[in-house]
Coordinates of C-alpha atoms and ligand atoms in Angstrom, one line a residue:
Chain S
M1 CA 111.4 79.8 92.6
S2 CA 113.6 82.2 94.6
V3 CA 112.3 85.2 96.4
Y4 CA 114.1 88.5 95.7
V5 CA 114.8 90.5 98.8
V6 CA 115.1 94.1 97.9
G7 CA 115.3 97.5 99.6
H8 CA 114.2 100.9 98.3
K9 CA 115.3 103.0 95.3
I10 CA 118.6 104.8 95.8
P11 CA 119.5 102.2 98.4
D12 CA 121.0 103.2 101.7
S13 CA 123.0 100.9 104.0
D14 CA 119.9 99.7 105.7
S15 CA 118.4 98.6 102.4
I16 CA 121.5 96.8 101.2
C17 CA 122.7 95.2 104.4
G18 CA 119.1 94.3 105.2
A19 CA 118.6 92.6 101.9
I20 CA 121.8 90.5 102.4
A21 CA 121.0 89.6 106.0
L22 CA 117.4 88.7 105.3
A23 CA 118.2 86.7 102.2
Y24 CA 120.7 84.7 104.3
L25 CA 118.1 84.1 107.0
K26 CA 115.5 83.0 104.5
N27 CA 117.9 80.6 102.8
Q28 CA 118.7 79.1 106.2
I29 CA 115.0 78.4 106.9
G30 CA 114.5 76.7 103.6
E31 CA 113.1 79.6 101.6
P32 CA 115.4 80.2 98.6
S33 CA 116.2 83.9 98.4
I34 CA 118.4 86.3 96.5
A35 CA 119.5 89.7 97.8
A36 CA 119.0 92.4 95.2
R37 CA 119.3 96.2 94.9
L38 CA 117.6 99.0 92.9
G39 CA 120.6 101.2 92.5
D40 CA 124.2 102.0 93.1
L41 CA 125.9 101.6 96.5
S42 CA 126.6 104.8 98.4
P43 CA 130.2 105.3 99.5
E44 CA 129.2 104.5 103.0
T45 CA 127.6 101.2 102.0
A46 CA 130.6 100.3 99.8
F47 CA 132.8 100.9 102.9
I48 CA 130.7 98.6 105.0
L49 CA 130.5 95.7 102.5
E50 CA 134.2 95.9 101.8
K51 CA 135.0 95.9 105.5
F52 CA 133.1 92.7 106.1
G53 CA 133.9 91.0 102.8
F54 CA 130.6 91.2 100.9
E55 CA 129.9 91.6 97.2
A56 CA 127.1 94.1 96.3
P57 CA 123.7 92.3 95.9
E58 CA 122.4 91.7 92.4
F59 CA 121.4 94.9 90.5
K60 CA 117.9 94.3 89.3
T61 CA 115.2 96.8 88.5
S62 CA 112.4 94.7 87.0
Y63 CA 110.4 92.2 89.2
A64 CA 107.3 91.4 87.0
G65 CA 106.2 87.8 87.7
E66 CA 108.7 87.4 90.6
E67 CA 108.1 87.0 94.4
V68 CA 109.6 89.9 96.3
F69 CA 110.3 90.6 100.0
I70 CA 110.4 94.4 100.5
V71 CA 113.0 95.9 102.9
D72 CA 113.0 99.4 104.5
H73 CA 109.9 100.9 102.9
S74 CA 106.2 100.4 102.1
E75 CA 105.8 103.2 99.5
L76 CA 105.0 102.7 95.9
T77 CA 107.3 105.6 94.9
Q78 CA 110.3 103.8 96.5
A79 CA 109.5 100.3 95.3
P80 CA 110.4 98.7 91.9
D81 CA 108.5 100.4 89.0
D82 CA 106.7 97.2 88.1
I83 CA 106.0 96.0 91.7
A84 CA 102.3 95.8 90.8
E85 CA 103.2 92.9 88.5
A86 CA 105.1 91.1 91.3
T87 CA 103.9 89.2 94.3
I88 CA 104.9 90.9 97.5
V89 CA 105.4 88.0 100.0
G90 CA 106.7 90.2 102.9
I91 CA 107.8 93.6 104.1
V92 CA 110.3 94.5 106.9
D93 CA 110.2 98.2 107.6
H94 CA 110.4 100.9 110.3
H95 CA 108.7 103.8 108.5
K96 CA 105.1 105.0 108.4
L97 CA 102.8 102.6 106.6
G98 CA 102.8 103.6 102.9
D99 CA 100.6 102.8 100.0
L100 CA 101.8 99.4 98.9
T101 CA 99.0 96.9 98.8
T102 CA 98.8 93.2 97.9
S103 CA 96.1 90.8 96.6
T104 CA 97.3 87.9 98.8
P105 CA 98.3 87.5 102.4
L106 CA 101.9 88.3 103.3
E107 CA 104.2 88.7 106.2
C108 CA 104.9 92.2 107.5
W109 CA 107.5 92.9 110.2
I110 CA 107.1 96.6 110.8
R111 CA 108.2 98.2 114.1
P112 CA 108.7 101.8 115.3
V113 CA 112.4 101.4 115.8
G114 CA 115.5 103.1 114.3
C115 CA 116.4 100.6 111.6
S116 CA 115.1 97.7 109.6
N117 CA 118.1 95.6 110.6
T118 CA 117.0 95.8 114.2
I119 CA 113.8 94.0 113.1
I120 CA 115.7 91.5 111.0
K121 CA 117.7 90.6 114.2
M122 CA 114.2 89.9 115.7
M123 CA 113.4 87.7 112.7
Y124 CA 116.7 85.7 113.3
D125 CA 115.7 85.3 116.9
F126 CA 112.2 84.2 116.1
H127 CA 113.4 81.5 113.7
G128 CA 116.3 80.5 116.1
V129 CA 118.9 81.1 113.4
A130 CA 122.5 82.1 114.5
I131 CA 123.8 85.2 112.8
P132 CA 127.2 84.7 111.1
K133 CA 130.0 87.1 112.2
D134 CA 130.2 89.0 109.0
I135 CA 126.4 89.4 108.6
A136 CA 126.3 90.7 112.2
G137 CA 128.9 93.3 111.2
I138 CA 126.9 94.7 108.3
M139 CA 123.7 94.7 110.3
M140 CA 125.4 96.6 113.1
C141 CA 126.7 99.2 110.7
A142 CA 123.3 99.7 109.1
I143 CA 121.8 100.4 112.6
L144 CA 124.6 102.8 113.4
S145 CA 124.0 104.6 110.1
D146 CA 120.2 104.8 110.4
T147 CA 120.3 105.9 114.1
V148 CA 123.3 108.3 113.5
I149 CA 125.2 106.4 116.2
F150 CA 122.2 106.5 118.5
K151 CA 121.8 110.3 118.2
S152 CA 118.7 110.3 116.1
P153 CA 115.3 110.7 117.9
T154 CA 114.3 107.5 116.0
C155 CA 116.8 105.5 118.0
T156 CA 115.1 103.1 120.5
T157 CA 116.4 100.9 123.3
A158 CA 115.8 98.0 121.0
D159 CA 118.3 99.5 118.5
I160 CA 121.0 100.0 121.1
K161 CA 120.6 96.5 122.6
C162 CA 120.7 95.1 119.1
V163 CA 123.9 96.9 118.2
E164 CA 125.5 95.7 121.4
A165 CA 124.5 92.1 120.7
L166 CA 125.7 92.3 117.0
A167 CA 129.0 94.0 118.0
E168 CA 129.6 91.0 120.4
I169 CA 128.9 88.5 117.6
A170 CA 131.0 90.5 115.1
G171 CA 133.8 90.8 117.5
I172 CA 133.9 94.6 117.2
E173 CA 135.2 96.3 120.4
D174 CA 134.5 99.9 119.7
F175 CA 131.5 100.2 117.5
K176 CA 131.2 103.9 118.0
E177 CA 134.6 104.4 116.5
L178 CA 133.5 102.3 113.5
G179 CA 130.4 104.4 113.3
M180 CA 132.5 107.6 113.2
D181 CA 134.7 106.1 110.4
M182 CA 131.5 105.4 108.4
F183 CA 130.3 109.0 108.8
K184 CA 133.8 110.3 107.8
V185 CA 133.4 108.3 104.6
K186 CA 129.9 109.9 104.2
S187 CA 131.4 113.4 104.8
A188 CA 133.8 113.2 101.9
V189 CA 131.8 115.2 99.3
E190 CA 134.6 117.1 97.6
G191 CA 134.8 116.4 93.9
T192 CA 131.4 114.6 93.7
P193 CA 129.0 116.2 91.2
A194 CA 126.0 118.0 92.8
R195 CA 123.5 115.6 91.3
D196 CA 125.3 112.6 92.7
L197 CA 125.3 114.2 96.2
V198 CA 121.6 115.2 96.0
M199 CA 120.6 111.7 94.9
R200 CA 122.8 109.9 97.4
D201 CA 119.9 109.5 99.9
F202 CA 116.8 110.8 98.1
K203 CA 113.2 109.7 98.5
D204 CA 110.1 110.7 96.8
F205 CA 106.9 110.8 98.8
N206 CA 103.2 111.1 97.8
M207 CA 101.8 113.6 100.2
N208 CA 98.1 114.1 99.6
G209 CA 98.6 113.8 95.8
N210 CA 101.8 116.0 95.8
K211 CA 105.1 114.5 94.8
I212 CA 107.7 115.7 97.3
G213 CA 111.4 114.8 96.9
I214 CA 113.5 114.8 100.1
G215 CA 117.2 114.2 100.1
Q216 CA 119.5 114.1 103.1
L217 CA 123.3 114.4 103.5
E218 CA 124.7 113.6 106.9
V219 CA 128.2 114.8 107.6
I220 CA 130.4 115.5 110.6
D221 CA 130.9 119.2 109.7
L222 CA 128.5 121.3 107.5
S223 CA 131.5 123.4 106.3
V224 CA 132.1 120.8 103.7
F225 CA 129.1 122.3 101.8
D226 CA 130.3 126.0 102.0
D227 CA 131.6 126.1 98.5
I228 CA 128.9 124.0 96.8
K229 CA 125.7 125.1 98.4
A230 CA 124.7 127.2 95.4
E231 CA 125.4 124.3 93.1
L232 CA 123.2 122.0 95.2
E233 CA 120.4 124.5 95.1
A234 CA 120.6 124.8 91.3
D235 CA 120.5 121.0 91.1
I236 CA 117.4 120.5 93.4
S237 CA 115.7 123.2 91.4
A238 CA 116.4 121.3 88.2
L239 CA 115.2 118.1 89.9
K240 CA 111.9 119.6 90.9
A241 CA 111.2 120.6 87.2
E242 CA 112.4 117.3 85.8
G243 CA 110.2 115.2 88.0
E244 CA 107.2 117.5 88.0
R245 CA 107.6 117.7 91.8
H246 CA 105.6 120.0 94.1
S247 CA 108.7 120.5 96.2
V248 CA 112.3 119.3 96.7
I249 CA 114.0 119.6 100.0
L250 CA 117.6 118.8 100.8
L251 CA 118.6 118.3 104.4
L252 CA 122.2 119.0 105.2
T253 CA 122.6 117.3 108.5
D254 CA 125.4 118.1 111.0
I255 CA 125.6 115.0 113.1
M256 CA 128.0 116.7 115.6
K257 CA 126.0 120.0 116.1
E258 CA 122.9 117.8 115.9
G259 CA 120.7 119.8 113.5
S260 CA 120.0 120.3 109.8
E261 CA 120.0 123.1 107.3
L262 CA 117.2 122.7 104.8
L263 CA 117.6 123.8 101.2
V264 CA 114.1 124.2 99.8
I265 CA 112.6 124.7 96.4
T266 CA 108.8 124.6 96.4
D267 CA 105.6 125.8 94.8
D268 CA 104.1 126.5 98.2
A269 CA 105.9 129.5 99.8
G270 CA 104.3 129.0 103.2
L271 CA 105.0 125.3 103.4
I272 CA 108.1 125.3 105.6
E273 CA 106.7 127.7 108.1
R274 CA 103.4 125.7 108.3
A275 CA 105.4 122.5 108.8
Y276 CA 108.2 123.5 111.2
G277 CA 107.2 126.9 112.6
I278 CA 110.2 128.7 111.0
A279 CA 110.2 130.4 107.6
C280 CA 112.9 130.0 105.0
E281 CA 115.2 132.9 104.3
N282 CA 116.6 132.8 100.8
D283 CA 115.2 129.2 100.5
R284 CA 117.3 128.0 103.5
V285 CA 116.5 127.4 107.1
W286 CA 118.4 125.8 110.1
L287 CA 116.4 123.4 112.2
D288 CA 118.1 122.8 115.5
G289 CA 117.9 119.2 116.8
V290 CA 116.6 117.9 113.5
L291 CA 118.4 114.7 112.5
S292 CA 115.6 112.4 111.3
R293 CA 113.8 112.8 108.0
K294 CA 111.4 110.1 108.9
K295 CA 110.4 111.4 112.3
Q296 CA 111.2 115.2 112.2
I297 CA 110.6 116.1 108.6
V298 CA 108.1 113.9 106.8
P299 CA 105.1 113.7 109.2
Q300 CA 105.1 117.5 109.8
L301 CA 105.3 118.1 106.0
Q302 CA 102.5 115.6 105.5
D303 CA 100.3 117.4 108.0
A304 CA 101.1 120.7 106.4
L305 CA 99.9 119.3 103.1
A306 CA 96.8 117.5 104.4
Chain Z
M1 CA 96.2 107.9 127.3
S2 CA 94.9 104.4 126.5
V3 CA 95.1 102.7 123.2
Y4 CA 91.9 101.3 121.8
V5 CA 92.4 97.8 120.4
V6 CA 89.7 97.2 117.7
G7 CA 88.8 94.7 115.0
H8 CA 86.9 95.2 111.8
K9 CA 83.3 96.3 111.2
I10 CA 80.8 93.6 111.6
P11 CA 83.2 91.9 114.0
D12 CA 83.8 88.1 113.8
S13 CA 85.2 86.0 116.7
D14 CA 88.8 86.8 115.6
S15 CA 88.2 90.5 115.8
I16 CA 86.5 90.4 119.2
C17 CA 88.7 87.7 120.9
G18 CA 91.8 89.3 119.4
A19 CA 90.9 92.7 120.8
I20 CA 90.4 91.3 124.3
A21 CA 93.6 89.2 124.1
L22 CA 95.8 91.9 122.7
A23 CA 94.5 94.6 125.1
Y24 CA 95.3 92.3 128.0
L25 CA 98.9 91.7 126.6
K26 CA 99.4 95.5 126.1
N27 CA 98.3 96.2 129.7
Q28 CA 100.6 93.6 131.0
I29 CA 103.6 95.2 129.3
G30 CA 102.7 98.7 130.6
E31 CA 100.8 100.1 127.6
P32 CA 97.3 101.0 128.9
S33 CA 94.8 99.5 126.4
I34 CA 91.1 99.1 126.1
A35 CA 89.4 96.4 123.9
A36 CA 86.7 97.8 121.7
R37 CA 84.3 96.7 118.9
L38 CA 82.6 98.3 115.9
G39 CA 79.4 96.3 116.0
D40 CA 77.2 93.6 117.6
L41 CA 78.5 90.2 118.6
S42 CA 77.6 87.3 116.3
P43 CA 75.9 84.3 118.0
E44 CA 79.1 82.4 117.7
T45 CA 81.2 85.1 119.4
A46 CA 78.5 85.5 122.2
F47 CA 78.8 81.7 122.7
I48 CA 82.6 81.9 123.0
L49 CA 82.6 84.9 125.4
E50 CA 79.9 83.3 127.6
K51 CA 81.7 80.0 127.8
F52 CA 84.9 81.6 129.1
G53 CA 83.3 84.3 131.2
F54 CA 84.0 87.5 129.3
E55 CA 81.9 90.7 128.8
A56 CA 81.7 92.1 125.3
P57 CA 84.4 94.8 124.6
E58 CA 83.3 98.4 124.7
F59 CA 81.1 99.4 121.7
K60 CA 82.8 102.4 120.2
T61 CA 82.5 103.7 116.6
S62 CA 84.4 107.0 116.7
Y63 CA 88.2 107.2 117.2
A64 CA 89.1 110.8 116.2
G65 CA 92.0 112.0 118.3
E66 CA 92.6 108.5 119.8
E67 CA 95.4 106.0 119.4
V68 CA 94.2 102.8 117.8
F69 CA 95.7 99.3 117.4
I70 CA 93.9 97.6 114.5
V71 CA 93.0 93.9 114.6
D72 CA 92.3 91.5 111.7
H73 CA 92.3 93.9 108.7
S74 CA 94.2 96.7 107.0
E75 CA 91.4 98.0 104.8
L76 CA 89.9 101.5 105.1
T77 CA 86.4 100.1 104.3
Q78 CA 86.6 97.8 107.3
A79 CA 88.1 100.3 109.7
P80 CA 86.3 102.9 111.9
D81 CA 84.8 105.7 109.6
D82 CA 87.0 108.4 111.2
I83 CA 90.2 106.3 111.3
A84 CA 92.0 109.1 109.3
E85 CA 91.6 111.4 112.3
A86 CA 93.1 108.7 114.7
T87 CA 96.7 107.6 115.1
I88 CA 97.2 104.0 114.1
V89 CA 99.9 102.6 116.4
G90 CA 99.8 99.1 115.3
I91 CA 98.1 96.4 113.1
V92 CA 97.8 92.7 113.7
D93 CA 96.4 90.9 110.7
H94 CA 96.5 87.8 108.4
H95 CA 94.9 89.2 105.2
K96 CA 96.2 90.8 102.1
L97 CA 97.8 94.2 102.7
G98 CA 95.0 96.8 102.4
D99 CA 94.9 100.6 101.9
L100 CA 95.3 101.8 105.4
T101 CA 98.3 104.2 105.6
T102 CA 99.8 106.2 108.5
S103 CA 101.8 109.4 108.8
T104 CA 104.0 108.0 111.6
P105 CA 105.9 104.8 112.2
L106 CA 103.9 101.9 113.7
E107 CA 104.1 98.2 114.6
C108 CA 102.6 95.7 112.1
W109 CA 102.4 92.0 112.9
I110 CA 101.0 90.6 109.7
R111 CA 101.5 86.9 108.8
P112 CA 100.1 84.6 106.2
V113 CA 98.4 82.3 108.8
G114 CA 94.8 81.3 109.4
C115 CA 93.9 83.7 112.2
S116 CA 95.0 86.9 113.9
N117 CA 94.9 85.2 117.2
T118 CA 97.7 82.9 116.1
I119 CA 99.8 86.0 115.6
I120 CA 98.7 87.5 118.9
K121 CA 100.0 84.2 120.5
M122 CA 103.4 85.1 118.9
M123 CA 103.2 88.5 120.4
Y124 CA 102.7 87.0 123.9
D125 CA 105.7 84.8 123.3
F126 CA 107.8 87.7 122.0
H127 CA 107.0 89.7 125.2
G128 CA 107.4 86.7 127.5
V129 CA 103.9 87.2 128.9
A130 CA 101.9 84.2 130.1
I131 CA 98.4 83.7 128.6
P132 CA 95.7 83.4 131.3
K133 CA 93.5 80.3 131.0
D134 CA 90.3 82.1 130.0
I135 CA 92.1 84.2 127.4
A136 CA 93.7 81.1 125.9
G137 CA 90.2 79.7 125.6
I138 CA 88.8 82.6 123.5
M139 CA 92.0 82.8 121.4
M140 CA 91.7 79.1 120.6
C141 CA 88.1 79.4 119.6
A142 CA 88.9 82.3 117.3
I143 CA 91.5 80.1 115.5
L144 CA 89.1 77.2 115.3
S145 CA 86.5 79.5 113.8
D146 CA 88.8 81.2 111.2
T147 CA 90.3 78.0 110.1
V148 CA 87.0 76.1 110.1
I149 CA 88.5 73.6 112.6
F150 CA 91.7 73.3 110.4
K151 CA 89.7 72.5 107.2
S152 CA 90.3 75.9 105.5
P153 CA 93.1 76.2 103.0
T154 CA 94.2 79.2 105.0
C155 CA 95.1 77.0 108.0
T156 CA 98.8 76.6 108.6
T157 CA 101.0 74.4 110.8
A158 CA 101.4 77.5 113.0
D159 CA 97.6 77.7 113.6
I160 CA 97.4 74.0 114.5
K161 CA 100.3 74.2 116.9
C162 CA 98.9 77.3 118.4
V163 CA 95.5 75.7 119.0
E164 CA 97.2 72.7 120.6
A165 CA 99.2 75.0 122.9
L166 CA 96.2 77.1 123.8
A167 CA 94.0 74.1 124.5
E168 CA 96.6 72.9 126.9
I169 CA 96.7 76.2 128.7
A170 CA 92.9 76.5 128.7
G171 CA 92.5 72.9 129.9
I172 CA 90.3 71.9 127.0
E173 CA 90.6 68.2 126.2
D174 CA 88.6 67.9 123.0
F175 CA 89.0 71.2 121.1
K176 CA 87.4 69.7 117.9
E177 CA 84.2 69.0 119.8
L178 CA 84.1 72.5 121.1
G179 CA 84.7 73.7 117.5
M180 CA 81.8 71.7 116.3
D181 CA 79.6 73.2 119.1
M182 CA 80.6 76.6 117.8
F183 CA 79.6 75.8 114.2
K184 CA 76.3 74.3 115.5
V185 CA 75.6 77.7 117.1
K186 CA 76.6 79.3 113.8
S187 CA 74.2 77.0 111.8
A188 CA 71.1 78.0 113.7
V189 CA 69.7 80.5 111.2
E190 CA 66.0 79.7 111.5
G191 CA 63.9 82.7 112.5
T192 CA 66.7 85.2 111.9
P193 CA 65.8 88.0 109.4
A194 CA 67.5 87.8 106.0
R195 CA 69.4 91.1 106.5
D196 CA 70.8 89.9 109.9
L197 CA 72.1 86.7 108.2
V198 CA 73.6 88.5 105.3
M199 CA 75.3 91.0 107.5
R200 CA 76.5 88.5 110.0
D201 CA 80.0 88.2 108.4
F202 CA 80.0 90.8 105.6
K203 CA 82.9 92.8 104.3
D204 CA 83.2 95.5 101.7
F205 CA 86.3 95.6 99.5
N206 CA 87.7 98.3 97.2
M207 CA 88.7 96.4 94.1
N208 CA 90.2 98.6 91.5
G209 CA 87.7 101.4 92.4
N210 CA 84.7 99.0 92.6
K211 CA 82.9 98.5 95.9
I212 CA 82.3 94.8 96.3
G213 CA 80.4 93.4 99.3
I214 CA 81.1 89.8 100.2
G215 CA 79.2 87.9 103.0
Q216 CA 79.8 84.4 104.2
L217 CA 77.6 82.0 106.3
E218 CA 79.3 78.8 107.4
V219 CA 77.0 76.0 108.4
I220 CA 77.3 72.3 109.0
D221 CA 74.5 71.5 106.4
L222 CA 73.4 73.8 103.6
S223 CA 69.8 72.5 103.8
V224 CA 69.2 75.1 106.5
F225 CA 69.0 77.7 103.7
D226 CA 66.5 75.7 101.5
D227 CA 63.5 77.8 102.5
I228 CA 65.2 81.2 102.7
K229 CA 67.5 81.3 99.7
A230 CA 65.1 83.5 97.7
E231 CA 64.8 85.9 100.7
L232 CA 68.6 86.1 101.0
E233 CA 68.9 86.9 97.2
A234 CA 66.3 89.6 97.5
D235 CA 68.2 91.1 100.4
I236 CA 71.7 91.1 98.8
S237 CA 70.0 92.7 95.7
A238 CA 68.7 95.5 98.0
L239 CA 72.1 95.8 99.7
K240 CA 73.8 96.3 96.4
A241 CA 71.5 99.2 95.5
E242 CA 71.6 100.8 99.0
G243 CA 75.4 100.8 99.1
E244 CA 75.9 101.7 95.5
R245 CA 78.0 98.5 95.2
H246 CA 79.3 97.0 92.0
S247 CA 78.5 93.5 93.2
V248 CA 77.3 91.7 96.3
I249 CA 78.2 88.0 96.8
L250 CA 77.0 85.8 99.6
L251 CA 78.9 82.5 100.3
L252 CA 76.9 79.7 101.7
T253 CA 79.6 77.5 103.0
D254 CA 79.0 73.8 103.9
I255 CA 81.9 73.0 106.3
M256 CA 81.1 69.2 106.1
K257 CA 80.8 68.9 102.3
E258 CA 83.7 71.4 102.1
G259 CA 82.4 73.8 99.4
S260 CA 80.4 77.0 99.0
E261 CA 77.4 78.0 97.0
L262 CA 77.7 81.6 95.9
L263 CA 74.6 83.8 95.5
V264 CA 75.6 86.7 93.2
I265 CA 74.2 90.1 92.3
T266 CA 76.5 92.0 90.0
D267 CA 76.7 94.7 87.3
D268 CA 79.3 92.5 85.5
A269 CA 77.6 89.4 84.0
G270 CA 80.9 87.7 83.2
L271 CA 82.7 88.4 86.5
I272 CA 82.2 85.0 88.2
E273 CA 83.3 83.0 85.2
R274 CA 86.4 85.2 84.8
A275 CA 87.2 84.8 88.4
Y276 CA 86.4 81.1 89.1
G277 CA 86.1 79.5 85.7
I278 CA 82.5 78.5 86.2
A279 CA 79.5 80.7 85.2
C280 CA 76.5 81.3 87.4
E281 CA 73.1 79.8 86.7
N282 CA 70.2 81.9 87.9
D283 CA 72.8 83.9 89.9
R284 CA 74.0 80.9 91.8
V285 CA 77.1 78.7 91.5
W286 CA 78.6 75.8 93.6
L287 CA 82.3 76.0 94.1
D288 CA 83.6 72.7 95.3
G289 CA 86.4 72.9 97.8
V290 CA 86.0 76.6 98.5
L291 CA 85.9 77.4 102.2
S292 CA 88.0 80.6 102.4
R293 CA 86.8 84.0 101.3
K294 CA 90.2 85.5 101.9
K295 CA 92.2 82.9 99.9
Q296 CA 89.7 81.4 97.4
I297 CA 87.3 84.2 96.6
V298 CA 88.9 87.7 97.1
P299 CA 92.2 87.4 95.2
Q300 CA 90.6 85.8 92.1
L301 CA 87.9 88.5 92.1
Q302 CA 90.5 91.2 92.5
D303 CA 92.4 89.8 89.5
A304 CA 89.2 89.6 87.5
L305 CA 88.6 93.2 88.1
A306 CA 92.2 94.4 87.6
Ligands
MN401 MN1 116.1 102.3 107.3
MN402 MN1 90.6 86.7 111.0

């Protein structure tokens, strides 16, 4: 029986590249594995896979009766809907510890680093398996994406060293240039429906019983949103109602100015000020220096709702 | 600020030796750490610490405002009572994934092996830190205890290799003999009050909302319980009422015959038959080949209560 290696819903590059890289490793050490995904590829991820010659992992949403290795999360809301009927044999992740539980022992590789692929590199090293050139390329891109080319406060020395080692294996001379190419792909939002943009990197969290949806769009210049901000706001408002969410927040992150504008629709008018010390004006607020949802948005919101 | 390294409530040798070994490692890599414990040492653990010249870790039950590295569990019921007010910076464990969650990223070293100390040895290797002779000794004893000298079905090749490597470092020639000495200490139950015996290795589990207490006594000959079985049954019955538990089960494990007699007090008369395929007679049942609470008792019970 093969183990399915699968990242979170609305997969980002870390989830997709991590599933491919980890499934390869597992197969090398004699544990038959299949990379899978819970959703469509983002333009950024499609760019990465094409560059290094990979097909998208198998699209599969139901895992009842299967063995699953979870990548890049440990939250029920981000896992397959029927994960309770599957056997979780492992988790590799770099987020806060979520509410997934198991009834049997498993392997968890969770580290406070910038990207799951940095931890997957540690798994290759632990097992003494050489990383093929093309897999090194996609792992490196995932780390550059998650760490916003090392600018994110989530980025650690381990991530930087890992990118340098992977770039060497992949034969990439200027990895920062490749990172900027990725973010340019990410910044091409024109002509994309508002819902597609909002859902491109969207995660639901359970915060003290409240369902909170948080999306993030990282671009190299926020002006790309000037003409569509009202549309985005109408969409997250609809999304809040559809999903019976307590709040929906969309981070518009400027990776060059290094900060994020939040668009906020919430039942709790004081929430943003309690969490970040600045109140919204017209449901918008600029948070200087904020690049990381995981480190600079989620914990503060969780505390404000505790 | 120092990190407290602490195992579960009613600490076993894995929790105590693991806390000492991990705190030493963390201090070596520049992360100030203090080994702590949530309860009294068992006779077995006292024997191990005395043999290798260690003091008991600091007795400390409250961790509000502290940073904590959790050893040998990931369950709220087994963690410090005020763990929600602490920051969990890491977990090393070899059980099923429990219901501890965090609001910030952390490091989790969880592996499906026989003992947390086997994983702590991997942590030493990862960080390239040499294990001192005396620490190798207590780590080795913890693994021999958790794996019942390799007889438990939880024992893996990794545990055996780890014991062999640690025995070499510790300069122990016959580690199986030392293991038997440990289990002889464990088997000396005469004169100990029933409550002390029941609580010697007792864990509460949350199974689908039901509080289930499961104790285990491992001895080299079950006849030591002949005269006190009725007392033990009276005591687990009292324990069930005091803690408003759904069930209390006491495993009397014979490590030489390789099986366990279960003493069972429960609200659910069909539970044991649903879980293990054999019904109790007079609240007792012999399960041949059952040595491991974690692998042969807990998952089956959890499924029976799902
Ligand atoms: Mn990630
Ligand atoms: Mn243990």
